[in-house]
mmCIF file of C-alpha atoms in Angstrom:
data_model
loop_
_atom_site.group_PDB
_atom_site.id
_atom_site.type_symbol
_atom_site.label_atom_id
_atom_site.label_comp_id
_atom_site.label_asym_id
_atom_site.label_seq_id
_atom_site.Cartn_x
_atom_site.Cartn_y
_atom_site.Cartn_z
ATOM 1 C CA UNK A 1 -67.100 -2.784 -30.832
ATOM 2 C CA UNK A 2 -69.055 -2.120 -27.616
ATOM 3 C CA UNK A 3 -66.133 -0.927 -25.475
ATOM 4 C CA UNK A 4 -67.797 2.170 -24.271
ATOM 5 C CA UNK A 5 -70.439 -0.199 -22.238
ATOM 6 C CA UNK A 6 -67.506 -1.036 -19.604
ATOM 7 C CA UNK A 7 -67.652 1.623 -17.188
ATOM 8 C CA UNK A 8 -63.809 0.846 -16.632
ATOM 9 C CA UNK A 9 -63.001 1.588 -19.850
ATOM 10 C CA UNK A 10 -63.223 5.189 -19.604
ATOM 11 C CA UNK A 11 -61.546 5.104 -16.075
ATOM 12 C CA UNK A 12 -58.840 3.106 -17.772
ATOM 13 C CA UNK A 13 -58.556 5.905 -20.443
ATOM 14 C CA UNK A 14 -57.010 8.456 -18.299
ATOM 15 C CA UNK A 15 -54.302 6.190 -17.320
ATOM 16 C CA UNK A 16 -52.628 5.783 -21.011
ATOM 17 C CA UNK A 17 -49.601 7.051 -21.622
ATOM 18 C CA UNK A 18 -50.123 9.552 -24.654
ATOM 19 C CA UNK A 19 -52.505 10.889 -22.447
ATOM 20 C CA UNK A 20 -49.935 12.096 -19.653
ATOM 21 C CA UNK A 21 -47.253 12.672 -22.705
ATOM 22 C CA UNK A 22 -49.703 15.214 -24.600
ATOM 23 C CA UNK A 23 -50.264 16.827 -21.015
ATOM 24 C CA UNK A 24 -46.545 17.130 -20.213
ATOM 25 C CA UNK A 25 -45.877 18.414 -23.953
ATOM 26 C CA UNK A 26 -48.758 20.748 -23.091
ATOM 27 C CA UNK A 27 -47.870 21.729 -20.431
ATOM 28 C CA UNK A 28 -44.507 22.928 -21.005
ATOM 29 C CA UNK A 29 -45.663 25.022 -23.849
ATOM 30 C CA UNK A 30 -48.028 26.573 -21.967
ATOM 31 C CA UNK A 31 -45.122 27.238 -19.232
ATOM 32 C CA UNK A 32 -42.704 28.747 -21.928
ATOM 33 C CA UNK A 33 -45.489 30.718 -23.594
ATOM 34 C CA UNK A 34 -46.998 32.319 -19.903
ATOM 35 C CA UNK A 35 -44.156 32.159 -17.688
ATOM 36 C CA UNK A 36 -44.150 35.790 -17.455
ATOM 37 C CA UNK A 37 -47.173 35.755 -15.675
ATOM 38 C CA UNK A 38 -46.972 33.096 -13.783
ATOM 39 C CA UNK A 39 -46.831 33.526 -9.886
ATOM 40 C CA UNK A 40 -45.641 30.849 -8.938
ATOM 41 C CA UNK A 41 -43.171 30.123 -11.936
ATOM 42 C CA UNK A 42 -40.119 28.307 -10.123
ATOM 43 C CA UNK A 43 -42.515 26.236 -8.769
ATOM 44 C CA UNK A 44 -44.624 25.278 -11.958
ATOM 45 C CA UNK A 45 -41.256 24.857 -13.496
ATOM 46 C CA UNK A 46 -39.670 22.105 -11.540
ATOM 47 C CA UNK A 47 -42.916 20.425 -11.164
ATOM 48 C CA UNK A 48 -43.294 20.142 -15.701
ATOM 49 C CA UNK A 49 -39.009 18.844 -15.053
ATOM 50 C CA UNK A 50 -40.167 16.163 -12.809
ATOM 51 C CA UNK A 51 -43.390 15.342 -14.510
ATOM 52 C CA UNK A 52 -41.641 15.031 -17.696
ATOM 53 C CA UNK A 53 -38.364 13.456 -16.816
ATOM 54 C CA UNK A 54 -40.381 11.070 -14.448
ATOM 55 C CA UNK A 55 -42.870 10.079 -17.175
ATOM 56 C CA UNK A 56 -39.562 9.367 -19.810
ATOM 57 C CA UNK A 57 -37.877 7.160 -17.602
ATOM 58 C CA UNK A 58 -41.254 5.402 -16.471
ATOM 59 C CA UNK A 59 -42.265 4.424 -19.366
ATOM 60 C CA UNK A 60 -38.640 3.362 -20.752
ATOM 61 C CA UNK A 61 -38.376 0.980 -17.748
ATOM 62 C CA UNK A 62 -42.309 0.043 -18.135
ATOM 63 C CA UNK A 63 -40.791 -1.345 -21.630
ATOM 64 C CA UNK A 64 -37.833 -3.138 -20.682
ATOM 65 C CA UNK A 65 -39.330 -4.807 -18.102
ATOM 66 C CA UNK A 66 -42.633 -6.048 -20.189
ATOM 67 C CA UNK A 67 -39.191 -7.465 -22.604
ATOM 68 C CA UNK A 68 -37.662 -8.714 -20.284
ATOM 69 C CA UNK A 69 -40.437 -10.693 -18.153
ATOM 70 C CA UNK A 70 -42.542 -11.577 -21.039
ATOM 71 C CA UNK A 71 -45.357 -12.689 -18.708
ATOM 72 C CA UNK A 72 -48.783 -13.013 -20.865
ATOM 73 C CA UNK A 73 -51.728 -10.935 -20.136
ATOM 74 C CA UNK A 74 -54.704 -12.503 -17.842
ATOM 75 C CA UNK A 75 -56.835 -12.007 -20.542
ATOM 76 C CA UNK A 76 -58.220 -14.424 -23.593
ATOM 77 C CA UNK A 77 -58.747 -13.630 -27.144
ATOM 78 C CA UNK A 78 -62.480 -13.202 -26.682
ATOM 79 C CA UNK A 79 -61.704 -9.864 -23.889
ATOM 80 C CA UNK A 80 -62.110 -6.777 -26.214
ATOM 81 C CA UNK A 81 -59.545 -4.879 -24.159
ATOM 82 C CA UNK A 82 -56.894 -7.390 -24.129
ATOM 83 C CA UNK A 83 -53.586 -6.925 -25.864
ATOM 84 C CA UNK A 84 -50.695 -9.029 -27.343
ATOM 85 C CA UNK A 85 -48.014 -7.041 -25.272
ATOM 86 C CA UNK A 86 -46.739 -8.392 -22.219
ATOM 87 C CA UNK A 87 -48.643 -7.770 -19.229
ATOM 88 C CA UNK A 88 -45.587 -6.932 -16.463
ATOM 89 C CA UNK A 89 -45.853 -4.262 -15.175
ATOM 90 C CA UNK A 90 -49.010 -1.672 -15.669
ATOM 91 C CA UNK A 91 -47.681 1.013 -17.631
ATOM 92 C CA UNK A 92 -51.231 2.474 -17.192
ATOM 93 C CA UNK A 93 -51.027 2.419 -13.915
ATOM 94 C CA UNK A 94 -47.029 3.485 -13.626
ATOM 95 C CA UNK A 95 -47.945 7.101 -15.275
ATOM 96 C CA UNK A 96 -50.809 7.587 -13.709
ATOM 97 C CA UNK A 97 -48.903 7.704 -10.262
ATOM 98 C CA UNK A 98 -46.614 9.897 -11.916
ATOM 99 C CA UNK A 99 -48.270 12.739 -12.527
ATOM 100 C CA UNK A 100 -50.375 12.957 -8.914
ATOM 101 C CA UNK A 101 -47.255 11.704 -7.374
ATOM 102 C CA UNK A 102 -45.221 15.125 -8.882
ATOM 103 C CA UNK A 103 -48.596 17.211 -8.407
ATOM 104 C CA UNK A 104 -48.325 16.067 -5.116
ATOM 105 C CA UNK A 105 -44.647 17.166 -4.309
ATOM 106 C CA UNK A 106 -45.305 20.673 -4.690
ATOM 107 C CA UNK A 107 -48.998 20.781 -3.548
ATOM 108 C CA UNK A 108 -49.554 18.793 -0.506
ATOM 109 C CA UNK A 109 -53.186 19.534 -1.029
ATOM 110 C CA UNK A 110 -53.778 17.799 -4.140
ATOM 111 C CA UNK A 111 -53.659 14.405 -2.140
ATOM 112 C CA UNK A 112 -57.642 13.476 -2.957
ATOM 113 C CA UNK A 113 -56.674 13.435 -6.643
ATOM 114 C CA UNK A 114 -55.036 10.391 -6.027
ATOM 115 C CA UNK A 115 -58.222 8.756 -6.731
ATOM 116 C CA UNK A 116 -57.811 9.682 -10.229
ATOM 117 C CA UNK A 117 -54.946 6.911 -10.399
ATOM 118 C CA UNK A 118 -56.506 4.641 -7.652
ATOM 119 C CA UNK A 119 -59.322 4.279 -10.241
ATOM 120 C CA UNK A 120 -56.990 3.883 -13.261
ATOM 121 C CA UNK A 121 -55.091 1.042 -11.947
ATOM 122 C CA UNK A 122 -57.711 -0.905 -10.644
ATOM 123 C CA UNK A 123 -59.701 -0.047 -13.701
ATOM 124 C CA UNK A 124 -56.916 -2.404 -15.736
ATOM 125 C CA UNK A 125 -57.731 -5.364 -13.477
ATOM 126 C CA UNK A 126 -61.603 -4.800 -13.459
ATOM 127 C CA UNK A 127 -61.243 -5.189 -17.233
ATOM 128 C CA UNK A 128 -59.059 -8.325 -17.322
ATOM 129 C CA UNK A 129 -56.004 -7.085 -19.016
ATOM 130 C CA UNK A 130 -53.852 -7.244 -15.973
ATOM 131 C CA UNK A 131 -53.471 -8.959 -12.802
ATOM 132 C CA UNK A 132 -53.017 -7.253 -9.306
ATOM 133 C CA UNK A 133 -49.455 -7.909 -9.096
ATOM 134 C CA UNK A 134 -49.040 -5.559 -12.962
ATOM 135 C CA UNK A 135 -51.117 -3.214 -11.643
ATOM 136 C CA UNK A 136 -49.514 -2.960 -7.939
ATOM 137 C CA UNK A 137 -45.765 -3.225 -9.680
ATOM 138 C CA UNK A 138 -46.869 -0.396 -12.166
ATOM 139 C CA UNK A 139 -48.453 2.143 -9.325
ATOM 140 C CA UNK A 140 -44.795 1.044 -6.963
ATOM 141 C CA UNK A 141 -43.048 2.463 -9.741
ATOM 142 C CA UNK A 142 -44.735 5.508 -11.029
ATOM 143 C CA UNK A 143 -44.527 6.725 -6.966
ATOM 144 C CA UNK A 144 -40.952 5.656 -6.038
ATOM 145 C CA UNK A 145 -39.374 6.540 -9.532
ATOM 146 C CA UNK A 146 -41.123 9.944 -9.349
ATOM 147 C CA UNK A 147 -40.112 10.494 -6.131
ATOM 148 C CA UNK A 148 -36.388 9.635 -7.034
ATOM 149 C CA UNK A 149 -36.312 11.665 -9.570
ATOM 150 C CA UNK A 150 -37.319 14.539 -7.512
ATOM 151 C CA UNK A 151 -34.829 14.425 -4.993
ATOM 152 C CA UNK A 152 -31.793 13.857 -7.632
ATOM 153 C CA UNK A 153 -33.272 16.869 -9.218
ATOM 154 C CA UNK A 154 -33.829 18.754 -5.810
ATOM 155 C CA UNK A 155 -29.708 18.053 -5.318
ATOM 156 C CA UNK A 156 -28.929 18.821 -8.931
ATOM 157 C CA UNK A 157 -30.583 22.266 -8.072
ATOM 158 C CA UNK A 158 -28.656 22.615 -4.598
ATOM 159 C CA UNK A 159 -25.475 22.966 -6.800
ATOM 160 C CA UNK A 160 -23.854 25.854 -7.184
ATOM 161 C CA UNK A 161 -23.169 26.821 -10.543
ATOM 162 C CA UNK A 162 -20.068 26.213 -12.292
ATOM 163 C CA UNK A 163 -17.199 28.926 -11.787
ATOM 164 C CA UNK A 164 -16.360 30.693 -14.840
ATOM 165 C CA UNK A 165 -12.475 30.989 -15.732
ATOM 166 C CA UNK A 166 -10.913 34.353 -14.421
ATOM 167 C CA UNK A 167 -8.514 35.818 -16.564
#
């Protein structure tokens, strides 16, 4: 196969799931093993709880919603790229948004790194495997579900902790 000749392809690469699941997974470990010596640990912290959480729920709703709309890819048979699963929404484009979108939360100046998913979701268009309404439905959700999940957990952390009995 002569994928690698697409220049999209490898923009398209950094938008796939596992990718963003082996980073989480990654980065948590490297959180638990160094948090010692991290120096800004609290921080670091919620930002891996909102990554992760953010990327679980994305890509469980990505799912149901490529059942439940069943809508066919753009692409034919003959387009190497193209896949048999439904097309509705991106989930390339969905995690990608997650991760800058959480990076983002707790560094304000990380915002030229949203190129990195810019580039991913129109990289799934540019190859033919979705249409602009996947990708733009995929990006919507990666941003507003991230962002939902961060202010749930911001409130969750607001709460004060449960009283113990007294005796």
């Amino acid at each position: 196969m002569t994928y690698h000749l697409n220049p999209w392809f490898w923009a398209t690469l950094l938008g796939t799931p596992e990718a963003w699941f082996a980073l989480a997974v990654g980065g948590g470990l490297f959180y638990l093993g160094y948090r010692r010596h991290l120096q800004h640990r609290r921080e670091v912290k919620a930002f891996l709880e909102v990554m992760i959480i953010s990327l679980l729920v994305v890509f469980a709703l990505v799912q149901v919603l490529k059942i439940a709309t069943d809508l066919p890819r753009p692409c034919g048979p003959e387009n190497p790229y193209c896949r048999d699963d439904p097309s509705f929404p991106s989930g390339h484009a969905a995690t990608g948004f997650v991760f800058f979108t959480a990076l983002f939360l707790y560094d304000r100046k990380s915002w030229p790194l949203f190129l990195v998913p810019v580039l991913v979701a129109f990289s799934r268009a540019a190859l033919g495997v979705h249409t602009w309404a996947d990708v733009l439905a995929g990006s919507l959700i990666g941003i507003l579900l991230t962002l939902g999940v961060w202010r749930l957990l911001r409130l969750a952390w607001r709460r004060p902790p449960p009283r113990t009995a007294r005796r």
